[in-house]
Amino acid sequence: MTGAEFDPGSVRAVAFDIFGTTVDWRTGVAEQVAHLARRRGVELDGAGFADEWREMYLPSMGRVNGGERAWAYLDVLHRESLDELLERHGVGAAFDDADRAELVRAWHRLPAWEDAAAGLARLRGRYVVAALSNGGFALLTHLVKAAGLPFDCILSAELAQRYKPDPAPYLTAARLLDVAPGELLMVACHGWDLAGARGAGLRTAFVSRPLEKGPAGGADADVPGDVAARDFTGLADALGCP
C-alpha cells in the first residue's frame, strides 16, 4: 500500500534497516546464547537474555549521540552491555573473555526472514538496494554474506560516527549514494527509525515484523510512512517491481 502523494518513480535507492527488519535477531541471538550457556554448564534463558540485551541497544547508542561518551562501534557497545548483563544474572565467572567475544559475534550471525532475499532480489531489479544499519561495517559484512542477502552495498552508521535515529547516518547514506534525501526510501519495522529518516528528509516504508520480539508480541504496528507492506515481497509489489 502506498500513500496517494507518493510516486515510486521518484525513488532512486532503497535503504533497509537490518536488525528486526531484515533478519530475526531474537531467534539468532537466543539460540547462540543458549548453546554457549549449555557448553559452560550454566542455566540461562536464551530468549530472555536476548530480550534484555536488545533493551540496552538504544540507550547505549543514545549515550554516544548525546555526547556522554566518545564514538564506539556497535561491537564495543554490545560487549559493555553483555558484561553488565552477565553480572546481573550472576553468571559472569562462567564466561571468559573468549566466550564473551563469541557472544558479541552472535550479532554477526543472524537468520534472515524468509521473504528477505527474494524480496530484495526483486527490488534490486529496479532500485539500488543498500543495508543501512547501526551495526558496524565488519558486522554487517559478515551478516549479509552469511545470510545470502543480495544488497548492492553496505552503509554502516560507523561511516557517519553517529547512530540512527540521528540525522547523520541517513544523510550520509544519501550523500554516498549520490541521491537527494527525498530520493532515498528508508525501510524499517521500527517507528523510531522511520521517524528519524523522515526528519532527515527521506521517504519511508513500514514493513511489519510481528514476530520480531517473539510470539508474545510487542513489535511496532501501523507506523506512519509513505508505503506500508506485510514483508519485502509485499514491498516489491507496492513499488511495482516485477
PDB file of N, CA, C and O in Angstrom, residues 60-120:
ATOM      1  N   SER A  60      22.312   2.588  24.892  1.00  0.00           N
ATOM      2  CA  SER A  60      23.770   2.647  24.728  1.00  0.00           C
ATOM      3  C   SER A  60      24.156   3.563  23.571  1.00  0.00           C
ATOM      4  O   SER A  60      25.115   4.336  23.669  1.00  0.00           O
ATOM      5  N   MET A  61      23.414   3.504  22.480  1.00  0.00           N
ATOM      6  CA  MET A  61      23.702   4.376  21.345  1.00  0.00           C
ATOM      7  C   MET A  61      23.297   5.816  21.636  1.00  0.00           C
ATOM      8  O   MET A  61      23.937   6.762  21.157  1.00  0.00           O
ATOM      9  N   GLY A  62      22.243   5.970  22.425  1.00  0.00           N
ATOM     10  CA  GLY A  62      21.823   7.313  22.808  1.00  0.00           C
ATOM     11  C   GLY A  62      22.887   8.052  23.589  1.00  0.00           C
ATOM     12  O   GLY A  62      23.032   9.270  23.457  1.00  0.00           O
ATOM     13  N   ARG A  63      23.657   7.315  24.393  1.00  0.00           N
ATOM     14  CA  ARG A  63      24.736   7.964  25.153  1.00  0.00           C
ATOM     15  C   ARG A  63      25.840   8.469  24.224  1.00  0.00           C
ATOM     16  O   ARG A  63      26.463   9.493  24.498  1.00  0.00           O
ATOM     17  N   VAL A  64      26.066   7.752  23.118  1.00  0.00           N
ATOM     18  CA  VAL A  64      27.046   8.220  22.126  1.00  0.00           C
ATOM     19  C   VAL A  64      26.506   9.451  21.419  1.00  0.00           C
ATOM     20  O   VAL A  64      27.184  10.488  21.318  1.00  0.00           O
ATOM     21  N   ASN A  65      25.279   9.371  20.931  1.00  0.00           N
ATOM     22  CA  ASN A  65      24.699  10.510  20.219  1.00  0.00           C
ATOM     23  C   ASN A  65      24.566  11.730  21.110  1.00  0.00           C
ATOM     24  O   ASN A  65      24.656  12.867  20.642  1.00  0.00           O
ATOM     25  N   GLY A  66      24.337  11.503  22.410  1.00  0.00           N
ATOM     26  CA  GLY A  66      24.163  12.609  23.340  1.00  0.00           C
ATOM     27  C   GLY A  66      25.458  13.198  23.851  1.00  0.00           C
ATOM     28  O   GLY A  66      25.432  14.156  24.631  1.00  0.00           O
ATOM     29  N   GLY A  67      26.597  12.621  23.438  1.00  0.00           N
ATOM     30  CA  GLY A  67      27.892  13.154  23.849  1.00  0.00           C
ATOM     31  C   GLY A  67      28.349  12.707  25.216  1.00  0.00           C
ATOM     32  O   GLY A  67      29.357  13.217  25.728  1.00  0.00           O
ATOM     33  N   GLU A  68      27.646  11.737  25.815  1.00  0.00           N
ATOM     34  CA  GLU A  68      28.056  11.253  27.137  1.00  0.00           C
ATOM     35  C   GLU A  68      29.298  10.368  27.058  1.00  0.00           C
ATOM     36  O   GLU A  68      29.983  10.174  28.066  1.00  0.00           O
ATOM     37  N   ARG A  69      29.561   9.805  25.888  1.00  0.00           N
ATOM     38  CA  ARG A  69      30.770   9.021  25.691  1.00  0.00           C
ATOM     39  C   ARG A  69      31.246   9.221  24.264  1.00  0.00           C
ATOM     40  O   ARG A  69      30.486   9.620  23.380  1.00  0.00           O
ATOM     41  N   ALA A  70      32.520   8.916  24.024  1.00  0.00           N
ATOM     42  CA  ALA A  70      33.086   9.050  22.693  1.00  0.00           C
ATOM     43  C   ALA A  70      32.506   7.987  21.765  1.00  0.00           C
ATOM     44  O   ALA A  70      31.926   6.989  22.217  1.00  0.00           O
ATOM     45  N   TRP A  71      32.671   8.200  20.456  1.00  0.00           N
ATOM     46  CA  TRP A  71      32.201   7.225  19.488  1.00  0.00           C
ATOM     47  C   TRP A  71      32.792   5.846  19.772  1.00  0.00           C
ATOM     48  O   TRP A  71      33.986   5.702  20.077  1.00  0.00           O
ATOM     49  N   ALA A  72      31.951   4.840  19.697  1.00  0.00           N
ATOM     50  CA  ALA A  72      32.379   3.439  19.767  1.00  0.00           C
ATOM     51  C   ALA A  72      31.475   2.656  18.841  1.00  0.00           C
ATOM     52  O   ALA A  72      30.264   2.888  18.816  1.00  0.00           O
ATOM     53  N   TYR A  73      32.022   1.740  18.048  1.00  0.00           N
ATOM     54  CA  TYR A  73      31.176   0.995  17.133  1.00  0.00           C
ATOM     55  C   TYR A  73      30.405  -0.058  17.915  1.00  0.00           C
ATOM     56  O   TYR A  73      30.669  -0.323  19.089  1.00  0.00           O
ATOM     57  N   LEU A  74      29.399  -0.644  17.247  1.00  0.00           N
ATOM     58  CA  LEU A  74      28.378  -1.394  17.975  1.00  0.00           C
ATOM     59  C   LEU A  74      28.927  -2.603  18.729  1.00  0.00           C
ATOM     60  O   LEU A  74      28.418  -2.938  19.793  1.00  0.00           O
ATOM     61  N   ASP A  75      29.949  -3.278  18.201  1.00  0.00           N
ATOM     62  CA  ASP A  75      30.508  -4.419  18.936  1.00  0.00           C
ATOM     63  C   ASP A  75      30.982  -4.005  20.328  1.00  0.00           C
ATOM     64  O   ASP A  75      30.834  -4.762  21.290  1.00  0.00           O
ATOM     65  N   VAL A  76      31.564  -2.825  20.428  1.00  0.00           N
ATOM     66  CA  VAL A  76      32.037  -2.338  21.733  1.00  0.00           C
ATOM     67  C   VAL A  76      30.850  -2.101  22.666  1.00  0.00           C
ATOM     68  O   VAL A  76      30.878  -2.489  23.845  1.00  0.00           O
ATOM     69  N   LEU A  77      29.804  -1.470  22.147  1.00  0.00           N
ATOM     70  CA  LEU A  77      28.625  -1.221  22.977  1.00  0.00           C
ATOM     71  C   LEU A  77      27.958  -2.531  23.382  1.00  0.00           C
ATOM     72  O   LEU A  77      27.519  -2.684  24.530  1.00  0.00           O
ATOM     73  N   HIS A  78      27.874  -3.485  22.448  1.00  0.00           N
ATOM     74  CA  HIS A  78      27.304  -4.795  22.785  1.00  0.00           C
ATOM     75  C   HIS A  78      28.131  -5.488  23.864  1.00  0.00           C
ATOM     76  O   HIS A  78      27.570  -6.135  24.766  1.00  0.00           O
ATOM     77  N   ARG A  79      29.441  -5.370  23.795  1.00  0.00           N
ATOM     78  CA  ARG A  79      30.295  -6.010  24.801  1.00  0.00           C
ATOM     79  C   ARG A  79      30.083  -5.373  26.177  1.00  0.00           C
ATOM     80  O   ARG A  79      29.992  -6.089  27.199  1.00  0.00           O
ATOM     81  N   GLU A  80      29.982  -4.083  26.223  1.00  0.00           N
ATOM     82  CA  GLU A  80      29.751  -3.411  27.508  1.00  0.00           C
ATOM     83  C   GLU A  80      28.413  -3.837  28.107  1.00  0.00           C
ATOM     84  O   GLU A  80      28.322  -4.111  29.311  1.00  0.00           O
ATOM     85  N   SER A  81      27.376  -3.900  27.260  1.00  0.00           N
ATOM     86  CA  SER A  81      26.065  -4.336  27.739  1.00  0.00           C
ATOM     87  C   SER A  81      26.104  -5.794  28.179  1.00  0.00           C
ATOM     88  O   SER A  81      25.492  -6.174  29.186  1.00  0.00           O
ATOM     89  N   LEU A  82      26.817  -6.631  27.421  1.00  0.00           N
ATOM     90  CA  LEU A  82      26.929  -8.050  27.765  1.00  0.00           C
ATOM     91  C   LEU A  82      27.593  -8.240  29.116  1.00  0.00           C
ATOM     92  O   LEU A  82      27.112  -9.034  29.952  1.00  0.00           O
ATOM     93  N   ASP A  83      28.681  -7.548  29.356  1.00  0.00           N
ATOM     94  CA  ASP A  83      29.378  -7.675  30.643  1.00  0.00           C
ATOM     95  C   ASP A  83      28.449  -7.329  31.801  1.00  0.00           C
ATOM     96  O   ASP A  83      28.419  -8.024  32.823  1.00  0.00           O
ATOM     97  N   GLU A  84      27.674  -6.271  31.617  1.00  0.00           N
ATOM     98  CA  GLU A  84      26.723  -5.866  32.652  1.00  0.00           C
ATOM     99  C   GLU A  84      25.643  -6.924  32.855  1.00  0.00           C
ATOM    100  O   GLU A  84      25.281  -7.254  34.000  1.00  0.00           O
ATOM    101  N   LEU A  85      25.146  -7.473  31.765  1.00  0.00           N
ATOM    102  CA  LEU A  85      24.081  -8.473  31.848  1.00  0.00           C
ATOM    103  C   LEU A  85      24.542  -9.755  32.528  1.00  0.00           C
ATOM    104  O   LEU A  85      23.810 -10.341  33.339  1.00  0.00           O
ATOM    105  N   LEU A  86      25.735 -10.227  32.198  1.00  0.00           N
ATOM    106  CA  LEU A  86      26.231 -11.456  32.795  1.00  0.00           C
ATOM    107  C   LEU A  86      26.371 -11.301  34.309  1.00  0.00           C
ATOM    108  O   LEU A  86      26.052 -12.226  35.074  1.00  0.00           O
ATOM    109  N   GLU A  87      26.833 -10.145  34.741  1.00  0.00           N
ATOM    110  CA  GLU A  87      26.928  -9.893  36.191  1.00  0.00           C
ATOM    111  C   GLU A  87      25.537  -9.814  36.810  1.00  0.00           C
ATOM    112  O   GLU A  87      25.304 -10.322  37.910  1.00  0.00           O
ATOM    113  N   ARG A  88      24.604  -9.178  36.111  1.00  0.00           N
ATOM    114  CA  ARG A  88      23.239  -9.065  36.613  1.00  0.00           C
ATOM    115  C   ARG A  88      22.625 -10.441  36.836  1.00  0.00           C
ATOM    116  O   ARG A  88      21.875 -10.647  37.798  1.00  0.00           O
ATOM    117  N   HIS A  89      22.950 -11.387  35.964  1.00  0.00           N
ATOM    118  CA  HIS A  89      22.414 -12.746  36.085  1.00  0.00           C
ATOM    119  C   HIS A  89      23.263 -13.627  36.993  1.00  0.00           C
ATOM    120  O   HIS A  89      22.925 -14.801  37.201  1.00  0.00           O
ATOM    121  N   GLY A  90      24.348 -13.087  37.522  1.00  0.00           N
ATOM    122  CA  GLY A  90      25.176 -13.840  38.448  1.00  0.00           C
ATOM    123  C   GLY A  90      25.984 -14.957  37.819  1.00  0.00           C
ATOM    124  O   GLY A  90      26.366 -15.911  38.500  1.00  0.00           O
ATOM    125  N   VAL A  91      26.270 -14.840  36.512  1.00  0.00           N
ATOM    126  CA  VAL A  91      26.995 -15.913  35.815  1.00  0.00           C
ATOM    127  C   VAL A  91      28.273 -15.385  35.165  1.00  0.00           C
ATOM    128  O   VAL A  91      28.860 -16.069  34.310  1.00  0.00           O
ATOM    129  N   GLY A  92      28.734 -14.234  35.571  1.00  0.00           N
ATOM    130  CA  GLY A  92      29.914 -13.643  34.947  1.00  0.00           C
ATOM    131  C   GLY A  92      31.139 -14.543  35.013  1.00  0.00           C
ATOM    132  O   GLY A  92      31.907 -14.616  34.051  1.00  0.00           O
ATOM    133  N   ALA A  93      31.309 -15.253  36.112  1.00  0.00           N
ATOM    134  CA  ALA A  93      32.504 -16.084  36.288  1.00  0.00           C
ATOM    135  C   ALA A  93      32.537 -17.263  35.316  1.00  0.00           C
ATOM    136  O   ALA A  93      33.602 -17.840  35.069  1.00  0.00           O
ATOM    137  N   ALA A  94      31.394 -17.630  34.756  1.00  0.00           N
ATOM    138  CA  ALA A  94      31.325 -18.796  33.866  1.00  0.00           C
ATOM    139  C   ALA A  94      31.764 -18.482  32.438  1.00  0.00           C
ATOM    140  O   ALA A  94      31.986 -19.410  31.649  1.00  0.00           O
ATOM    141  N   PHE A  95      31.890 -17.208  32.103  1.00  0.00           N
ATOM    142  CA  PHE A  95      32.193 -16.820  30.719  1.00  0.00           C
ATOM    143  C   PHE A  95      33.486 -16.012  30.683  1.00  0.00           C
ATOM    144  O   PHE A  95      33.545 -14.903  31.224  1.00  0.00           O
ATOM    145  N   ASP A  96      34.523 -16.591  30.055  1.00  0.00           N
ATOM    146  CA  ASP A  96      35.790 -15.877  29.967  1.00  0.00           C
ATOM    147  C   ASP A  96      35.762 -14.900  28.796  1.00  0.00           C
ATOM    148  O   ASP A  96      34.740 -14.734  28.114  1.00  0.00           O
ATOM    149  N   ASP A  97      36.896 -14.253  28.543  1.00  0.00           N
ATOM    150  CA  ASP A  97      36.942 -13.225  27.506  1.00  0.00           C
ATOM    151  C   ASP A  97      36.629 -13.792  26.123  1.00  0.00           C
ATOM    152  O   ASP A  97      35.929 -13.150  25.334  1.00  0.00           O
ATOM    153  N   ALA A  98      37.122 -14.995  25.834  1.00  0.00           N
ATOM    154  CA  ALA A  98      36.843 -15.616  24.536  1.00  0.00           C
ATOM    155  C   ALA A  98      35.357 -15.921  24.387  1.00  0.00           C
ATOM    156  O   ALA A  98      34.780 -15.747  23.304  1.00  0.00           O
ATOM    157  N   ASP A  99      34.725 -16.377  25.469  1.00  0.00           N
ATOM    158  CA  ASP A  99      33.281 -16.637  25.431  1.00  0.00           C
ATOM    159  C   ASP A  99      32.511 -15.353  25.148  1.00  0.00           C
ATOM    160  O   ASP A  99      31.558 -15.338  24.357  1.00  0.00           O
ATOM    161  N   ARG A 100      32.909 -14.295  25.791  1.00  0.00           N
ATOM    162  CA  ARG A 100      32.210 -13.017  25.634  1.00  0.00           C
ATOM    163  C   ARG A 100      32.373 -12.469  24.219  1.00  0.00           C
ATOM    164  O   ARG A 100      31.427 -11.938  23.630  1.00  0.00           O
ATOM    165  N   ALA A 101      33.582 -12.652  23.659  1.00  0.00           N
ATOM    166  CA  ALA A 101      33.793 -12.245  22.270  1.00  0.00           C
ATOM    167  C   ALA A 101      32.915 -13.073  21.336  1.00  0.00           C
ATOM    168  O   ALA A 101      32.347 -12.542  20.366  1.00  0.00           O
ATOM    169  N   GLU A 102      32.765 -14.364  21.636  1.00  0.00           N
ATOM    170  CA  GLU A 102      31.897 -15.222  20.821  1.00  0.00           C
ATOM    171  C   GLU A 102      30.448 -14.770  20.904  1.00  0.00           C
ATOM    172  O   GLU A 102      29.726 -14.760  19.897  1.00  0.00           O
ATOM    173  N   LEU A 103      30.006 -14.376  22.098  1.00  0.00           N
ATOM    174  CA  LEU A 103      28.629 -13.916  22.254  1.00  0.00           C
ATOM    175  C   LEU A 103      28.397 -12.599  21.513  1.00  0.00           C
ATOM    176  O   LEU A 103      27.343 -12.401  20.900  1.00  0.00           O
ATOM    177  N   VAL A 104      29.356 -11.698  21.545  1.00  0.00           N
ATOM    178  CA  VAL A 104      29.224 -10.449  20.789  1.00  0.00           C
ATOM    179  C   VAL A 104      29.098 -10.752  19.301  1.00  0.00           C
ATOM    180  O   VAL A 104      28.300 -10.130  18.584  1.00  0.00           O
ATOM    181  N   ARG A 105      29.848 -11.738  18.845  1.00  0.00           N
ATOM    182  CA  ARG A 105      29.784 -12.095  17.420  1.00  0.00           C
ATOM    183  C   ARG A 105      28.482 -12.814  17.062  1.00  0.00           C
ATOM    184  O   ARG A 105      28.209 -13.031  15.873  1.00  0.00           O
ATOM    185  N   ALA A 106      27.677 -13.163  18.056  1.00  0.00           N
ATOM    186  CA  ALA A 106      26.360 -13.726  17.744  1.00  0.00           C
ATOM    187  C   ALA A 106      25.559 -12.761  16.887  1.00  0.00           C
ATOM    188  O   ALA A 106      24.754 -13.189  16.043  1.00  0.00           O
ATOM    189  N   TRP A 107      25.767 -11.476  17.073  1.00  0.00           N
ATOM    190  CA  TRP A 107      25.050 -10.462  16.290  1.00  0.00           C
ATOM    191  C   TRP A 107      25.554 -10.392  14.849  1.00  0.00           C
ATOM    192  O   TRP A 107      24.954  -9.723  14.008  1.00  0.00           O
ATOM    193  N   HIS A 108      26.661 -11.081  14.557  1.00  0.00           N
ATOM    194  CA  HIS A 108      27.187 -11.165  13.188  1.00  0.00           C
ATOM    195  C   HIS A 108      26.576 -12.339  12.426  1.00  0.00           C
ATOM    196  O   HIS A 108      26.819 -12.471  11.224  1.00  0.00           O
ATOM    197  N   ARG A 109      25.841 -13.209  13.136  1.00  0.00           N
ATOM    198  CA  ARG A 109      25.339 -14.453  12.533  1.00  0.00           C
ATOM    199  C   ARG A 109      23.866 -14.599  12.879  1.00  0.00           C
ATOM    200  O   ARG A 109      23.506 -15.237  13.866  1.00  0.00           O
ATOM    201  N   LEU A 110      23.015 -13.999  12.066  1.00  0.00           N
ATOM    202  CA  LEU A 110      21.579 -13.987  12.347  1.00  0.00           C
ATOM    203  C   LEU A 110      20.800 -14.435  11.116  1.00  0.00           C
ATOM    204  O   LEU A 110      21.153 -14.078   9.995  1.00  0.00           O
ATOM    205  N   PRO A 111      19.732 -15.202  11.309  1.00  0.00           N
ATOM    206  CA  PRO A 111      18.963 -15.682  10.161  1.00  0.00           C
ATOM    207  C   PRO A 111      18.097 -14.586   9.551  1.00  0.00           C
ATOM    208  O   PRO A 111      17.471 -13.795  10.263  1.00  0.00           O
ATOM    209  N   ALA A 112      18.063 -14.561   8.218  1.00  0.00           N
ATOM    210  CA  ALA A 112      17.188 -13.617   7.520  1.00  0.00           C
ATOM    211  C   ALA A 112      15.752 -14.098   7.613  1.00  0.00           C
ATOM    212  O   ALA A 112      15.481 -15.302   7.692  1.00  0.00           O
ATOM    213  N   TRP A 113      14.811 -13.175   7.595  1.00  0.00           N
ATOM    214  CA  TRP A 113      13.408 -13.547   7.467  1.00  0.00           C
ATOM    215  C   TRP A 113      13.212 -14.247   6.118  1.00  0.00           C
ATOM    216  O   TRP A 113      13.920 -13.957   5.142  1.00  0.00           O
ATOM    217  N   GLU A 114      12.244 -15.135   6.054  1.00  0.00           N
ATOM    218  CA  GLU A 114      12.084 -15.985   4.876  1.00  0.00           C
ATOM    219  C   GLU A 114      11.880 -15.204   3.581  1.00  0.00           C
ATOM    220  O   GLU A 114      12.285 -15.643   2.510  1.00  0.00           O
ATOM    221  N   ASP A 115      11.241 -14.052   3.663  1.00  0.00           N
ATOM    222  CA  ASP A 115      10.940 -13.272   2.459  1.00  0.00           C
ATOM    223  C   ASP A 115      12.057 -12.328   2.048  1.00  0.00           C
ATOM    224  O   ASP A 115      11.991 -11.725   0.972  1.00  0.00           O
ATOM    225  N   ALA A 116      13.092 -12.186   2.895  1.00  0.00           N
ATOM    226  CA  ALA A 116      14.062 -11.106   2.708  1.00  0.00           C
ATOM    227  C   ALA A 116      14.847 -11.226   1.405  1.00  0.00           C
ATOM    228  O   ALA A 116      14.905 -10.275   0.616  1.00  0.00           O
ATOM    229  N   ALA A 117      15.491 -12.367   1.152  1.00  0.00           N
ATOM    230  CA  ALA A 117      16.352 -12.486  -0.028  1.00  0.00           C
ATOM    231  C   ALA A 117      15.564 -12.338  -1.321  1.00  0.00           C
ATOM    232  O   ALA A 117      15.979 -11.607  -2.234  1.00  0.00           O
ATOM    233  N   ALA A 118      14.416 -13.011  -1.415  1.00  0.00           N
ATOM    234  CA  ALA A 118      13.620 -12.944  -2.641  1.00  0.00           C
ATOM    235  C   ALA A 118      13.073 -11.530  -2.863  1.00  0.00           C
ATOM    236  O   ALA A 118      13.062 -11.019  -3.992  1.00  0.00           O
ATOM    237  N   GLY A 119      12.617 -10.885  -1.785  1.00  0.00           N
ATOM    238  CA  GLY A 119      12.105  -9.525  -1.909  1.00  0.00           C
ATOM    239  C   GLY A 119      13.186  -8.546  -2.333  1.00  0.00           C
ATOM    240  O   GLY A 119      12.969  -7.686  -3.197  1.00  0.00           O
ATOM    241  N   LEU A 120      14.368  -8.678  -1.742  1.00  0.00           N
ATOM    242  CA  LEU A 120      15.479  -7.801  -2.114  1.00  0.00           C
ATOM    243  C   LEU A 120      15.866  -8.001  -3.575  1.00  0.00           C
ATOM    244  O   LEU A 120      16.168  -7.025  -4.282  1.00  0.00           O
TER     245      LEU A 120
END
